[in-house]
Tab-separated table of C-alpha atoms in Angstrom:
chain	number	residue	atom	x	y	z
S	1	UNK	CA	-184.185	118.500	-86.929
S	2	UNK	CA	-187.936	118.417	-86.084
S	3	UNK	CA	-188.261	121.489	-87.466
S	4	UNK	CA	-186.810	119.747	-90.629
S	5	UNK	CA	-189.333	116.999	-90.190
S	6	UNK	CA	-192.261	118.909	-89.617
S	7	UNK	CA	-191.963	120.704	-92.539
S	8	UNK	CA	-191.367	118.432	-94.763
S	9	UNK	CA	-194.447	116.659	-93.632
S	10	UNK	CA	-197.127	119.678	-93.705
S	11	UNK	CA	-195.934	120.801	-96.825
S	12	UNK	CA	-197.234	117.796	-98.500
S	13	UNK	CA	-200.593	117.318	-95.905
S	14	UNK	CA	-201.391	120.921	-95.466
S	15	UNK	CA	-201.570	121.048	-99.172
S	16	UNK	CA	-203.906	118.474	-99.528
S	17	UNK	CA	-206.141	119.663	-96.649
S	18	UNK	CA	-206.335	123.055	-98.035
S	19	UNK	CA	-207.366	122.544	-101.291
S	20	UNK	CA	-209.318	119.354	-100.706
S	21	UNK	CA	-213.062	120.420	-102.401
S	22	UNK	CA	-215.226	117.606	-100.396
S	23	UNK	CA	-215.314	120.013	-97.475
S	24	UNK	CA	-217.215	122.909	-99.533
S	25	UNK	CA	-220.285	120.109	-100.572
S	26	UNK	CA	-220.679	119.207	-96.802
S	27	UNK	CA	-220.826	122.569	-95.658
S	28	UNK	CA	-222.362	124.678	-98.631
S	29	UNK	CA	-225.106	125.668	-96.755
S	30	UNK	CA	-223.848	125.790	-93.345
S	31	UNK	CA	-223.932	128.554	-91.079
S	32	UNK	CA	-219.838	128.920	-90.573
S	33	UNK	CA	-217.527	131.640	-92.313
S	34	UNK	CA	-213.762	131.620	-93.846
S	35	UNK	CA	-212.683	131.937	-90.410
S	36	UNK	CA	-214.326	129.022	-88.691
S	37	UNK	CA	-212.971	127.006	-91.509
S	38	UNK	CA	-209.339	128.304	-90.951
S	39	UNK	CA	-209.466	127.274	-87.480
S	40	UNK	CA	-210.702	123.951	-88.150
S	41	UNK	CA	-208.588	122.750	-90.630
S	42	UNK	CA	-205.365	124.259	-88.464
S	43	UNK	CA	-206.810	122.561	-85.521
S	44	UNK	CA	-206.878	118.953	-87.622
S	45	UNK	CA	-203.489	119.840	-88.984
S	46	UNK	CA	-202.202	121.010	-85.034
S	47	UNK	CA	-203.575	117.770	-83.590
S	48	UNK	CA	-201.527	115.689	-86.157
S	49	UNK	CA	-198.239	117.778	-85.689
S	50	UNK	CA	-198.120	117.594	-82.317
S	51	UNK	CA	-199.066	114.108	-82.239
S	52	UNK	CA	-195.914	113.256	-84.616
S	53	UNK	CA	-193.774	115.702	-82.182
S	54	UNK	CA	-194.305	114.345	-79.292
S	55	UNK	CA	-193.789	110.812	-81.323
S	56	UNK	CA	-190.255	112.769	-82.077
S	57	UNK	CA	-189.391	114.142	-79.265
S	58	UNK	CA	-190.221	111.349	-75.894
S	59	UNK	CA	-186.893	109.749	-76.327
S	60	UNK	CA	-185.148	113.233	-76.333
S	61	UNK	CA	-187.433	114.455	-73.544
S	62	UNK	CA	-186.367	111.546	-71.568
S	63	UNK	CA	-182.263	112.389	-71.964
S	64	UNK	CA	-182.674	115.751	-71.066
S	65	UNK	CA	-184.465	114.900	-68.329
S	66	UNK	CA	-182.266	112.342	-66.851
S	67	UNK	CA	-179.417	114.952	-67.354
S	68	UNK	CA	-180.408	118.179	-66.974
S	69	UNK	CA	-183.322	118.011	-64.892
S	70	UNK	CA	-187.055	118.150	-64.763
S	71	UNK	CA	-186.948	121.731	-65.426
S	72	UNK	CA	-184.865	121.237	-68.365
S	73	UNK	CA	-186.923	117.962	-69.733
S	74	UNK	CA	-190.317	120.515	-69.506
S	75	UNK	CA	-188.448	123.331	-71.649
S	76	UNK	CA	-187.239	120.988	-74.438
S	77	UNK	CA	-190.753	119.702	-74.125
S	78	UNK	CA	-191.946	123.406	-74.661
S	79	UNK	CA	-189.206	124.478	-77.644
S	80	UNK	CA	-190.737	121.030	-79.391
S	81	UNK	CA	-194.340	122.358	-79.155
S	82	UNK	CA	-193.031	125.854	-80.386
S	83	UNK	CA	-191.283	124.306	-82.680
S	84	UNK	CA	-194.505	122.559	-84.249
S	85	UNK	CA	-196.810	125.447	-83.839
S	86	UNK	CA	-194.273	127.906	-85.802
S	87	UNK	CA	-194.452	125.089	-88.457
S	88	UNK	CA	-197.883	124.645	-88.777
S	89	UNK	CA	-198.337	128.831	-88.598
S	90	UNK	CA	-195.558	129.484	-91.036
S	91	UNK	CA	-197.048	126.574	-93.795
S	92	UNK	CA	-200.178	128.270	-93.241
S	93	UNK	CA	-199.216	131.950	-93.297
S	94	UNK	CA	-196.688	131.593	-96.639
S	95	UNK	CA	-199.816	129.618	-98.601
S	96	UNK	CA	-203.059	131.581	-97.226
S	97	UNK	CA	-200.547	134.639	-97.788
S	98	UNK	CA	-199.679	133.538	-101.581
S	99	UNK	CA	-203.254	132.574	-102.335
S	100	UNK	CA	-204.538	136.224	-100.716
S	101	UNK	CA	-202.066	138.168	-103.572
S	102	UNK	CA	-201.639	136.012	-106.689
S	103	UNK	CA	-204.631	134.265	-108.503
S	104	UNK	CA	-205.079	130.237	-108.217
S	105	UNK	CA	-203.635	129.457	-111.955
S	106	UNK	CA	-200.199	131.945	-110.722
S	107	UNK	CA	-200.479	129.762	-107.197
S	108	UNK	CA	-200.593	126.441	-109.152
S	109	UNK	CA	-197.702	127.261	-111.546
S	110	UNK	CA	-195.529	128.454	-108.676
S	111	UNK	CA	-196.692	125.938	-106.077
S	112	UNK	CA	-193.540	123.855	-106.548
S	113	UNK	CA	-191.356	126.368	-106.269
S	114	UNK	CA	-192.763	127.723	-102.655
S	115	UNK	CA	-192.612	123.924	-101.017
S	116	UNK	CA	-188.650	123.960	-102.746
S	117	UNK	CA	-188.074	127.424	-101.428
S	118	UNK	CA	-189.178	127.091	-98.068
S	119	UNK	CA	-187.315	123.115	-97.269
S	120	UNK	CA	-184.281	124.859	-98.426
S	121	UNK	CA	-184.778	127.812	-96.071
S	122	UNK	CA	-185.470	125.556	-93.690
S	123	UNK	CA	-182.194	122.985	-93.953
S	124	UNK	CA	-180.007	125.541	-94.776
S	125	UNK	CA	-180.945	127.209	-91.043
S	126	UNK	CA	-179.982	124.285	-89.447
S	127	UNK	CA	-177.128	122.827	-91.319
S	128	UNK	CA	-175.087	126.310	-90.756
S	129	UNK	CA	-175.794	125.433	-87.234
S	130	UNK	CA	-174.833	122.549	-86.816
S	131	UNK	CA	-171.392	122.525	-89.686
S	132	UNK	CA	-170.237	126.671	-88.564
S	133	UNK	CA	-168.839	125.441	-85.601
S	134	UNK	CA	-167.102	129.325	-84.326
S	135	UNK	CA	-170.621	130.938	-85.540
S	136	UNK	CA	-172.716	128.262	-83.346
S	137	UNK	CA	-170.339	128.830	-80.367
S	138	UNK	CA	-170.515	132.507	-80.379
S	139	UNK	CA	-174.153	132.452	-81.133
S	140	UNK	CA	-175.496	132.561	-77.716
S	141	UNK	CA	-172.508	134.386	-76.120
S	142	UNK	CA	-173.714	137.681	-77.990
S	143	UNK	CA	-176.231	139.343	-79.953
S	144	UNK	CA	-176.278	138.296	-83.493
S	145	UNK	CA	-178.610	139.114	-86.611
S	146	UNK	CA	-177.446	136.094	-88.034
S	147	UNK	CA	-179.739	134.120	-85.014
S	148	UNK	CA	-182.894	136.585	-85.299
S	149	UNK	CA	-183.313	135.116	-88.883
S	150	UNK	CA	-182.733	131.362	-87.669
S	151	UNK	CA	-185.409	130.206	-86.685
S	152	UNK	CA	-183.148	127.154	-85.089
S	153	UNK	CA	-181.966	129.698	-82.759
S	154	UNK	CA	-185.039	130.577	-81.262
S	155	UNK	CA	-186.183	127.091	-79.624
S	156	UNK	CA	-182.604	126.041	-78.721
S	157	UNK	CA	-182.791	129.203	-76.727
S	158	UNK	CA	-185.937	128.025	-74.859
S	159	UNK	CA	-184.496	124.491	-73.788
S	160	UNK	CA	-181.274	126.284	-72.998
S	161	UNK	CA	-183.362	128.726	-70.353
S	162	UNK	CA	-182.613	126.680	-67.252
S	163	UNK	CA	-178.645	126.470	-67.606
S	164	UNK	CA	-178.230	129.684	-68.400
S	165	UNK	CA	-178.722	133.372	-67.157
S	166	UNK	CA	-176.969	134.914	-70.387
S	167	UNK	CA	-179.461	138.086	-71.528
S	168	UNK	CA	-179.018	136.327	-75.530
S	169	UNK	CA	-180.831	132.832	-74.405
S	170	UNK	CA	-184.017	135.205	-73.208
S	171	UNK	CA	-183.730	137.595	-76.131
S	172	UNK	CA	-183.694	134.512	-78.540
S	173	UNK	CA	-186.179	132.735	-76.451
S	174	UNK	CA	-188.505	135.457	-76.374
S	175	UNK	CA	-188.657	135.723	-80.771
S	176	UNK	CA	-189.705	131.551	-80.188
S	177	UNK	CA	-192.439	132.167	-78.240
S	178	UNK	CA	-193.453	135.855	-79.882
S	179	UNK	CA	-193.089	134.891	-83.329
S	180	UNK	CA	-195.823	131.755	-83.507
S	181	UNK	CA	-198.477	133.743	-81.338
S	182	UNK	CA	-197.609	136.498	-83.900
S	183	UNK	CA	-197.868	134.311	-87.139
S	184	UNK	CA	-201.433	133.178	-85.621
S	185	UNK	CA	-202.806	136.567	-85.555
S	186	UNK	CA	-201.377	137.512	-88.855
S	187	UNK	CA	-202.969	133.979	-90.126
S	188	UNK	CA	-206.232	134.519	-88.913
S	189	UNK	CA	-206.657	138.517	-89.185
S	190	UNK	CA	-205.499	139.051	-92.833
S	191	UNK	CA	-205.175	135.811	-94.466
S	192	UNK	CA	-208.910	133.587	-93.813
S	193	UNK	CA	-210.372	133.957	-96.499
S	194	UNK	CA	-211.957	130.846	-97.875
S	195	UNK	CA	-212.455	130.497	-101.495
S	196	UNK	CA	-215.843	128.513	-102.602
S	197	UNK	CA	-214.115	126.889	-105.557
S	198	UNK	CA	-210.583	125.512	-104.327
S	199	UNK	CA	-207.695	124.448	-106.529
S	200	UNK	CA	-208.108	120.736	-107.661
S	201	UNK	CA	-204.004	119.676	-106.835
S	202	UNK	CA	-205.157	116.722	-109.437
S	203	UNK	CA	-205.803	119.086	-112.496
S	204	UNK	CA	-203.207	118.412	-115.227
S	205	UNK	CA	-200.886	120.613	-116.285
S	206	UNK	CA	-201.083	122.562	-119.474
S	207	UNK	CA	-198.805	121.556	-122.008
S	208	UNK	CA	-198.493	121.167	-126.206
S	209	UNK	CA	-199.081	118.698	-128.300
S	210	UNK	CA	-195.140	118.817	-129.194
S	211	UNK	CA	-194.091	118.491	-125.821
S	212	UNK	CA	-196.826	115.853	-125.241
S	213	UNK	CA	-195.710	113.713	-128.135
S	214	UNK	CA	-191.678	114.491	-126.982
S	215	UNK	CA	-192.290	113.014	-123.803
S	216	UNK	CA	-194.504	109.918	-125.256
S	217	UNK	CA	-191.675	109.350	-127.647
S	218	UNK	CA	-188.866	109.105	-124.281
S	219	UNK	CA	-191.438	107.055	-122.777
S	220	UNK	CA	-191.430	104.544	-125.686
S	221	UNK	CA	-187.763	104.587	-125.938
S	222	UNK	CA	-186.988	103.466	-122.136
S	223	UNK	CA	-190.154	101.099	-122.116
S	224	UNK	CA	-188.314	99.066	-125.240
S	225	UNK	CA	-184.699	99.356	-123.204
S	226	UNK	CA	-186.039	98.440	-119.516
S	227	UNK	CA	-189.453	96.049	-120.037
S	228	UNK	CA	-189.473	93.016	-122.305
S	229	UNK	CA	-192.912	91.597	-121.207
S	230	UNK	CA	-195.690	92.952	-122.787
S	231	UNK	CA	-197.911	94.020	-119.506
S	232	UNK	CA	-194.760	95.164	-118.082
S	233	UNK	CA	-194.696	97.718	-121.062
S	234	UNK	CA	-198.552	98.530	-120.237
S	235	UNK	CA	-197.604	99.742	-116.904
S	236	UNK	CA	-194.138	101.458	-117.425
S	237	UNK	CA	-196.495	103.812	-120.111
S	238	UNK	CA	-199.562	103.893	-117.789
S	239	UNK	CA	-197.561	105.218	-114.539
S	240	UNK	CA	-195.596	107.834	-116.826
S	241	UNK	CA	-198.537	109.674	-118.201
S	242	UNK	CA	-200.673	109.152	-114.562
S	243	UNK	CA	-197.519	111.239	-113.136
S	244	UNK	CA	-196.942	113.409	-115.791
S	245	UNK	CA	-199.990	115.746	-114.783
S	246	UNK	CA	-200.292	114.411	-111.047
S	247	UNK	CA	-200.250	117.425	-109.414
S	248	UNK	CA	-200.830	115.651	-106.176
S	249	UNK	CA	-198.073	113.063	-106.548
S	250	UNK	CA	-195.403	116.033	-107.286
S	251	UNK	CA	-196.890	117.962	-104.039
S	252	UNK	CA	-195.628	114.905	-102.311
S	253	UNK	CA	-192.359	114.128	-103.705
S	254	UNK	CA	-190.645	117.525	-104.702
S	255	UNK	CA	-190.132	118.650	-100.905
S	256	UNK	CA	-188.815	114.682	-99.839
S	257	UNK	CA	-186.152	115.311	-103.075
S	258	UNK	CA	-185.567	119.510	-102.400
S	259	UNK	CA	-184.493	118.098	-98.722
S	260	UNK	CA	-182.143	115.142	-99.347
S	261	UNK	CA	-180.564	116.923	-102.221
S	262	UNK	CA	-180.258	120.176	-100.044
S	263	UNK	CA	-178.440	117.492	-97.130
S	264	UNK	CA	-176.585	116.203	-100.138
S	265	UNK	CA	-175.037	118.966	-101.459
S	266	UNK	CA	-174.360	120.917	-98.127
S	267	UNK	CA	-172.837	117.658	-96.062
S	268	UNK	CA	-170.397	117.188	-99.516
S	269	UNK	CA	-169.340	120.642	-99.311
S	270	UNK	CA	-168.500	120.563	-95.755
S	271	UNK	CA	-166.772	117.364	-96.623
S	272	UNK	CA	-164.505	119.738	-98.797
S	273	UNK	CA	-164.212	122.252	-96.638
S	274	UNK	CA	-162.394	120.406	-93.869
S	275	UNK	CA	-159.900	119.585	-96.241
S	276	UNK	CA	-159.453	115.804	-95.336
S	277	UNK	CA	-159.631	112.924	-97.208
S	278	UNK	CA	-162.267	111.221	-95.790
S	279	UNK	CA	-163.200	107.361	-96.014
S	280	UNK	CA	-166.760	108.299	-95.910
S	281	UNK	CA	-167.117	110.553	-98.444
S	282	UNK	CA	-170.046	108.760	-100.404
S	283	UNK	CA	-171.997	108.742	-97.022
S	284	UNK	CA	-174.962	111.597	-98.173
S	285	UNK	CA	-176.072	109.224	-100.892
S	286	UNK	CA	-177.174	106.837	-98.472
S	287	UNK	CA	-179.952	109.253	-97.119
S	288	UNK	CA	-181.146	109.009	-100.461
S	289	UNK	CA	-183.237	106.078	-99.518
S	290	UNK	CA	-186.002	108.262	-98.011
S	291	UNK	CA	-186.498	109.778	-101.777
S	292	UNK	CA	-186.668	106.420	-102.942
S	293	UNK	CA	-188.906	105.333	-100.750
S	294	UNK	CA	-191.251	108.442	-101.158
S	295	UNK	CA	-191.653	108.722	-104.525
S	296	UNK	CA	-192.385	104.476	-104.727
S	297	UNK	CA	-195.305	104.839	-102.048
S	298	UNK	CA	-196.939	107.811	-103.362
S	299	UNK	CA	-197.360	106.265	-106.907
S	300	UNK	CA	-199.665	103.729	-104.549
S	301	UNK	CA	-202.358	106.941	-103.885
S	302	UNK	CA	-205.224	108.844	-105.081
S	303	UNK	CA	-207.760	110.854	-103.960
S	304	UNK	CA	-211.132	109.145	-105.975
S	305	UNK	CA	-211.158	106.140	-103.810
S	306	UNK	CA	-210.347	102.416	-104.623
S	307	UNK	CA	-209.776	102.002	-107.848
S	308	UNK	CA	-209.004	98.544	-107.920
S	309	UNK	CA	-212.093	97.605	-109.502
S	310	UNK	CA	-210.490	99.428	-112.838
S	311	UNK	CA	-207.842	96.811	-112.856
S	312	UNK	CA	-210.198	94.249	-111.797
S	313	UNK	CA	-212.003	94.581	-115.228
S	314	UNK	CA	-208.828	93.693	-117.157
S	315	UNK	CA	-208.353	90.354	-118.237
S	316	UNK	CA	-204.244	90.600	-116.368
S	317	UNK	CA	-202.967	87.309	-115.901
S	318	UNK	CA	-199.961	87.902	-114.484
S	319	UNK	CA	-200.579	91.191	-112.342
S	320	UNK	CA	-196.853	91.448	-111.381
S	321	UNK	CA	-195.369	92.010	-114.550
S	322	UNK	CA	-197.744	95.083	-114.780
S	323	UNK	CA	-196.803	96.661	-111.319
S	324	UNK	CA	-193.027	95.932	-112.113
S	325	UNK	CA	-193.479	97.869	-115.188
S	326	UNK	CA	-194.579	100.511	-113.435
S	327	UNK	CA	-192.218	100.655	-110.794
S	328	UNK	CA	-189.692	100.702	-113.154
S	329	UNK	CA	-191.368	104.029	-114.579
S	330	UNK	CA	-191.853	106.144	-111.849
S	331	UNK	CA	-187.817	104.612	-110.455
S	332	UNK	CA	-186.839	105.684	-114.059
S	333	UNK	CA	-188.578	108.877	-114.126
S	334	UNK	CA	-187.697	110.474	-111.152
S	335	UNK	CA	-185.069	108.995	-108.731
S	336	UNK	CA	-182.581	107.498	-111.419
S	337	UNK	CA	-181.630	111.351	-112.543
S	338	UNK	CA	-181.269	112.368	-109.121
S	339	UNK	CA	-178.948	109.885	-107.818
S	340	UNK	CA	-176.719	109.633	-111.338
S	341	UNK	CA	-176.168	113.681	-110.919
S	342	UNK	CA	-174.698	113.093	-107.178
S	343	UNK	CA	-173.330	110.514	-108.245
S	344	UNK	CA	-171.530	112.716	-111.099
S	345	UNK	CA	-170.893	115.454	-108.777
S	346	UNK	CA	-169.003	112.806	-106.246
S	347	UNK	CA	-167.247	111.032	-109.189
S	348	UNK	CA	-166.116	114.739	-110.134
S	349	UNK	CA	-164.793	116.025	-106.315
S	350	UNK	CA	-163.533	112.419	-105.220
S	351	UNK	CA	-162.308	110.794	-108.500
S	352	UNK	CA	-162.904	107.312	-110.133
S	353	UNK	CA	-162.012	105.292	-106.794
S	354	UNK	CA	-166.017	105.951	-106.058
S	355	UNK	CA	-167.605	104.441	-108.835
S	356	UNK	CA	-167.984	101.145	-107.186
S	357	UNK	CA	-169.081	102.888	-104.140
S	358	UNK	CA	-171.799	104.598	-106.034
S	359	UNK	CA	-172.856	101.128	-107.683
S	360	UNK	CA	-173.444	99.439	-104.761
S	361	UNK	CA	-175.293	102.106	-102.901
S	362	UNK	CA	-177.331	102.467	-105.597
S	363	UNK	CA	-177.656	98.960	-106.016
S	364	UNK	CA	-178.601	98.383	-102.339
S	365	UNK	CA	-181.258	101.399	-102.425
S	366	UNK	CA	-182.885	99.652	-105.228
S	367	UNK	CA	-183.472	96.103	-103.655
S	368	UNK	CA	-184.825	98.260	-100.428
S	369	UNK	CA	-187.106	100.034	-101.965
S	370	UNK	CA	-188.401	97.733	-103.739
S	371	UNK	CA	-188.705	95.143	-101.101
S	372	UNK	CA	-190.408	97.412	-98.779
S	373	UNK	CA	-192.925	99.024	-101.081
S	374	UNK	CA	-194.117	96.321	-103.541
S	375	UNK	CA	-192.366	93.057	-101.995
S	376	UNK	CA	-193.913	92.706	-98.763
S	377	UNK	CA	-197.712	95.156	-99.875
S	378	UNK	CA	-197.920	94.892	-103.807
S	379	UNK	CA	-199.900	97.347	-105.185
S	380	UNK	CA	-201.638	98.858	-108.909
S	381	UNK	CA	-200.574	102.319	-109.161
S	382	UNK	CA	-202.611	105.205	-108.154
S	383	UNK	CA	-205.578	102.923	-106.890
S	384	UNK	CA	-205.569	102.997	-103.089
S	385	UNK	CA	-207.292	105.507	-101.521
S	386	UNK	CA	-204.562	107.946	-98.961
S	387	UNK	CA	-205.521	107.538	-95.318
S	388	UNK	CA	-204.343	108.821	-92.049
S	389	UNK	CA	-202.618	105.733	-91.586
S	390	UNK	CA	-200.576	106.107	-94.873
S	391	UNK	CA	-199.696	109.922	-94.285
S	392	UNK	CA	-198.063	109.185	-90.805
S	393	UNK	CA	-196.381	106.152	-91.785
S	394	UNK	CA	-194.411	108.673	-93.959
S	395	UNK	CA	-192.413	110.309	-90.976
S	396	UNK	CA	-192.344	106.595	-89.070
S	397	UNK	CA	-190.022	105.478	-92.170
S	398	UNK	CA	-187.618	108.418	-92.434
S	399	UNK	CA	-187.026	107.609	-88.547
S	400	UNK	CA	-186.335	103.939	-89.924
S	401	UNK	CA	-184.350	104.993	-92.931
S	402	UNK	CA	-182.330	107.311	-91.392
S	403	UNK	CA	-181.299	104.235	-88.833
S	404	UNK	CA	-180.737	101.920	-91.975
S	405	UNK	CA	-178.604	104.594	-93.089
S	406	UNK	CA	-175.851	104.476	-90.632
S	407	UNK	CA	-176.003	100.856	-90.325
S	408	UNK	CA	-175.668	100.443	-94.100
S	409	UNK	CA	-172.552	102.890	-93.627
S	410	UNK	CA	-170.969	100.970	-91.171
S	411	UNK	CA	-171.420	97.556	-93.247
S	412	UNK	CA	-170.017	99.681	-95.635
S	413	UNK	CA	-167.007	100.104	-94.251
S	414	UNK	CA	-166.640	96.839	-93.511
S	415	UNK	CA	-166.617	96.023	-96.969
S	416	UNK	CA	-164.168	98.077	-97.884
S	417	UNK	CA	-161.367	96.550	-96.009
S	418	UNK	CA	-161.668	93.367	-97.377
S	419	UNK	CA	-159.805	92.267	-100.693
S	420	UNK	CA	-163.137	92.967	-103.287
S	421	UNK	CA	-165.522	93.541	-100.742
S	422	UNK	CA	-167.029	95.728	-102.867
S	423	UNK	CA	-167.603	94.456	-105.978
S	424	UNK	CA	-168.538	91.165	-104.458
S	425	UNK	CA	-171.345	92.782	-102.737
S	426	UNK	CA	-172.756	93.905	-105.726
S	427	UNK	CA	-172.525	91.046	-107.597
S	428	UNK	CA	-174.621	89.438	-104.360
S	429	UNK	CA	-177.121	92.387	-104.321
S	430	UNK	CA	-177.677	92.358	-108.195
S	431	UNK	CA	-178.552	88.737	-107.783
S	432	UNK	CA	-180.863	89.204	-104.885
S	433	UNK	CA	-182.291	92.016	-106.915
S	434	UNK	CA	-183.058	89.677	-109.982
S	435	UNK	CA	-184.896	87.183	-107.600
S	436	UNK	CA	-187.215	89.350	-105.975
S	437	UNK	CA	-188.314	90.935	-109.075
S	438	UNK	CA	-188.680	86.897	-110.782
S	439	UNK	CA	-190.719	86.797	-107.252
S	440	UNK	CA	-192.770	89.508	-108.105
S	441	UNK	CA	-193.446	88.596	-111.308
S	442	UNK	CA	-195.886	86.028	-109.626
S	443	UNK	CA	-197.622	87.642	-107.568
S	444	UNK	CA	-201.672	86.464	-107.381
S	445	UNK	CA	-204.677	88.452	-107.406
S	446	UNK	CA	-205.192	87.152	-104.388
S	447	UNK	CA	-202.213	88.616	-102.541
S	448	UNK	CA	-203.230	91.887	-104.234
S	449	UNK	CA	-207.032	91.806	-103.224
S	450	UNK	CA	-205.564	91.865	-99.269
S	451	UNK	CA	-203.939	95.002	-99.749
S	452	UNK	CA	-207.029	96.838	-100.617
């Protein structure tokens, strides 16, 4: 699951790092070459990686420890910082690798599809792990080309090295340690070369004028079904078009929505595949909350600096309506088709009987979101500068969420046995959801102005 994590989290930050152009007006006229600069900027990105592993991995560490010995606690602690390096190598090796054959506009166009490509690769390794129950027993009993090509596989192996004397755990450990030290060499031998004019992530994306004026006319149409206030209107537009050629914003959000829907779909089919009626079959949407989440804070960044000053200079007496507004866009936009296809999909393999289930999860997700993102730290869209601070925080809250989610599952349940539990609860949530947004409504310029 680090693994998971890890990747997830560089393909959003390496991509920034790498084609961030401050770096080439510092050191224009320096005395370093492509390779120097390759090292430095995987040096950055290994400090932070293995800062957020060992963040991952302490608790872990300790139980191993405890149960299988020091020996055993300093081999997890080893397959973890494998683990991380192979991440950080990989990232590295499949962009520098992809920038070395295809030209930067083929790179931009396909960019998506590479961060989609490899999350998938990467879940899909560890979810036939962990649901192929015969394939994960006999996995280290005997030689398998299934393992060579999990990476999963390799760093079990390496944490598994003090139990066990079978010739598999050193064959697969061996690939964990190889195959990083490999990728480095690869990385840095073939693939440094720096280009003097990197991609801007921020350009817009080509389009027409009819498929510019089709999207402004959908954008009109929800803004007159889901905001009434005029300044709420203002921002459901403004936050549309802003993501509409964000490049940046979609580098964030498309691996955070590949993931979950990749957990989705695979945890719904192994559902299926058991064959039982299970009481908790709406449980995957709940792990939706991270998407939510993810694609709420990002609409908070950009990479110019503050730019509250450009909100500053408009006469906006009542701020909130304007950040609702565009909350509502960016919600609308991009996690609302998402969870209504599950929700589809569930409503086709488990019948009517989960509609109310997929109501008040959805319901729930909504009032969480927006309580955490703009309830407690109101924002203006796209004008906070992204720091450090607000990278990491990232990984911090998918520890959180996925916590929430089980506990949300379990109150779930609860629910359920009592006579309209259910439908109670969303009555209650749709309520507490209309408060906090009359709440936000009034939010001051002076609450703002602290944020910033």
């Amino acid at each position: 699951m680090i693994l998971v994590m890890l990747v997830l989290s560089l393909l959003s930050e390496y991509t920034q790092m790498l084609f961030d152009p401050r770096d080439i007006h510092i050191l224009y006229r320096m005395p370093v070459n492509a390779l120097t600069l390759s090292v430095a900027k995987l040096i950055t990105l290994g400090y932070y990686i293995f800062f957020l592993t060992l963040c991952a991995a302490i608790i872990p560490l300790f139980i191993v420890g405890i149960r299988q010995g020091s020996i055993s606690g300093l081999l997890f602690l080893l397959s973890a910082l494998s683990n991380s390096l192979f991440a950080l190598l990989i990232t590295n090796l499949v962009y520098r690798g992809c920038l070395h054959f295809l030209s930067k506009e083929k790179f931009q166009n396909i960019l998506s599809y590479i961060q989609i490509g490899m999350v998938v690769l990467v879940v899909c390794s560890y979810q036939i792990l962990l649901h192929t129950a015969d394939f994960s027993i006999g996995l280290f009993s005997s030689f398998s080309l299934g393992a060579i090509l999990l990476p999963p596989a390799w760093f079990t192996s390496i944490s598994l090295l003090a139990i066990s004397d079978h010739p598999c755990i050193w064959y697969y450990s061996g690939i964990g340690i190889i195959i990083p030290l490999l990728s480095a060499y690869v990385s840095f031998k073939w693939f440094t070369p720096y280009s003097s004019t990197p991609l801007n992530p921020l350009e817009s994306q080509p389009s027409t004028k009819q498929e510019k004026a089709k999207k402004e006319k959908i954008a009109q149409f929800l803004t007159s079904l889901f905001a009434r206030h005029p300044l709420q209107k203002s921002g459901f537009m403004l936050s549309w078009r802003l993501t509409s050629g964000n490049r940046k914003f979609k580098e964030a959000i498309v691996p955070a929505i590949t993931y979950m829907l990749a957990i989705i779909i695979i945890q719904l089919i192994s559902f299926f595949q058991e064959g039982k009626d299970t009481p908790f079959l709406y449980m995957p949407l709940y792990f939706s909350l991270m998407v939510a989440y993810m694609i709420t804070d990002n609409m908070k960044y950009n990479e110019q600096g503050n730019q509250l000053w450009i909100y500053q200079a408009r006469p906006l007496i009542y701020p909130g309506q304007f950040i609702l507004g565009a909350f509502k866009a960016v919600y609308i936009k991009y996690f609302i088709p998402l969870y209504c296809g599950i929700g589809l999909l569930l409503l086709c393999l488990g019948g009517i009987r989960l509609l109310d289930d997929i109501v008040f999860i959805f319901t729930l997700i909504t009032l969480i979101t927006l309580g955490t993102t703009l309830g407690i730290f109101p924002f203006f869209p796209f004008a906070q500068e992204r720091n450090s601070f607000g990278k990491g925080k990232i990984l911090l809250y998918s520890f959180l969420a996925t916590l929430l989610s089980f506990a949300f599952i379990f109150l779930h349940w609860g629910l359920q046995n009592l006579p309209y539990g259910i439908p109670v609860a969303i009555l209650l949530l749709w309520g507490c959801l209309l408060q906090l947004s009359r709440r936000m409504k009034r939010i001051s310029w002076e609450k703002l102005e602290k944020n910033f």
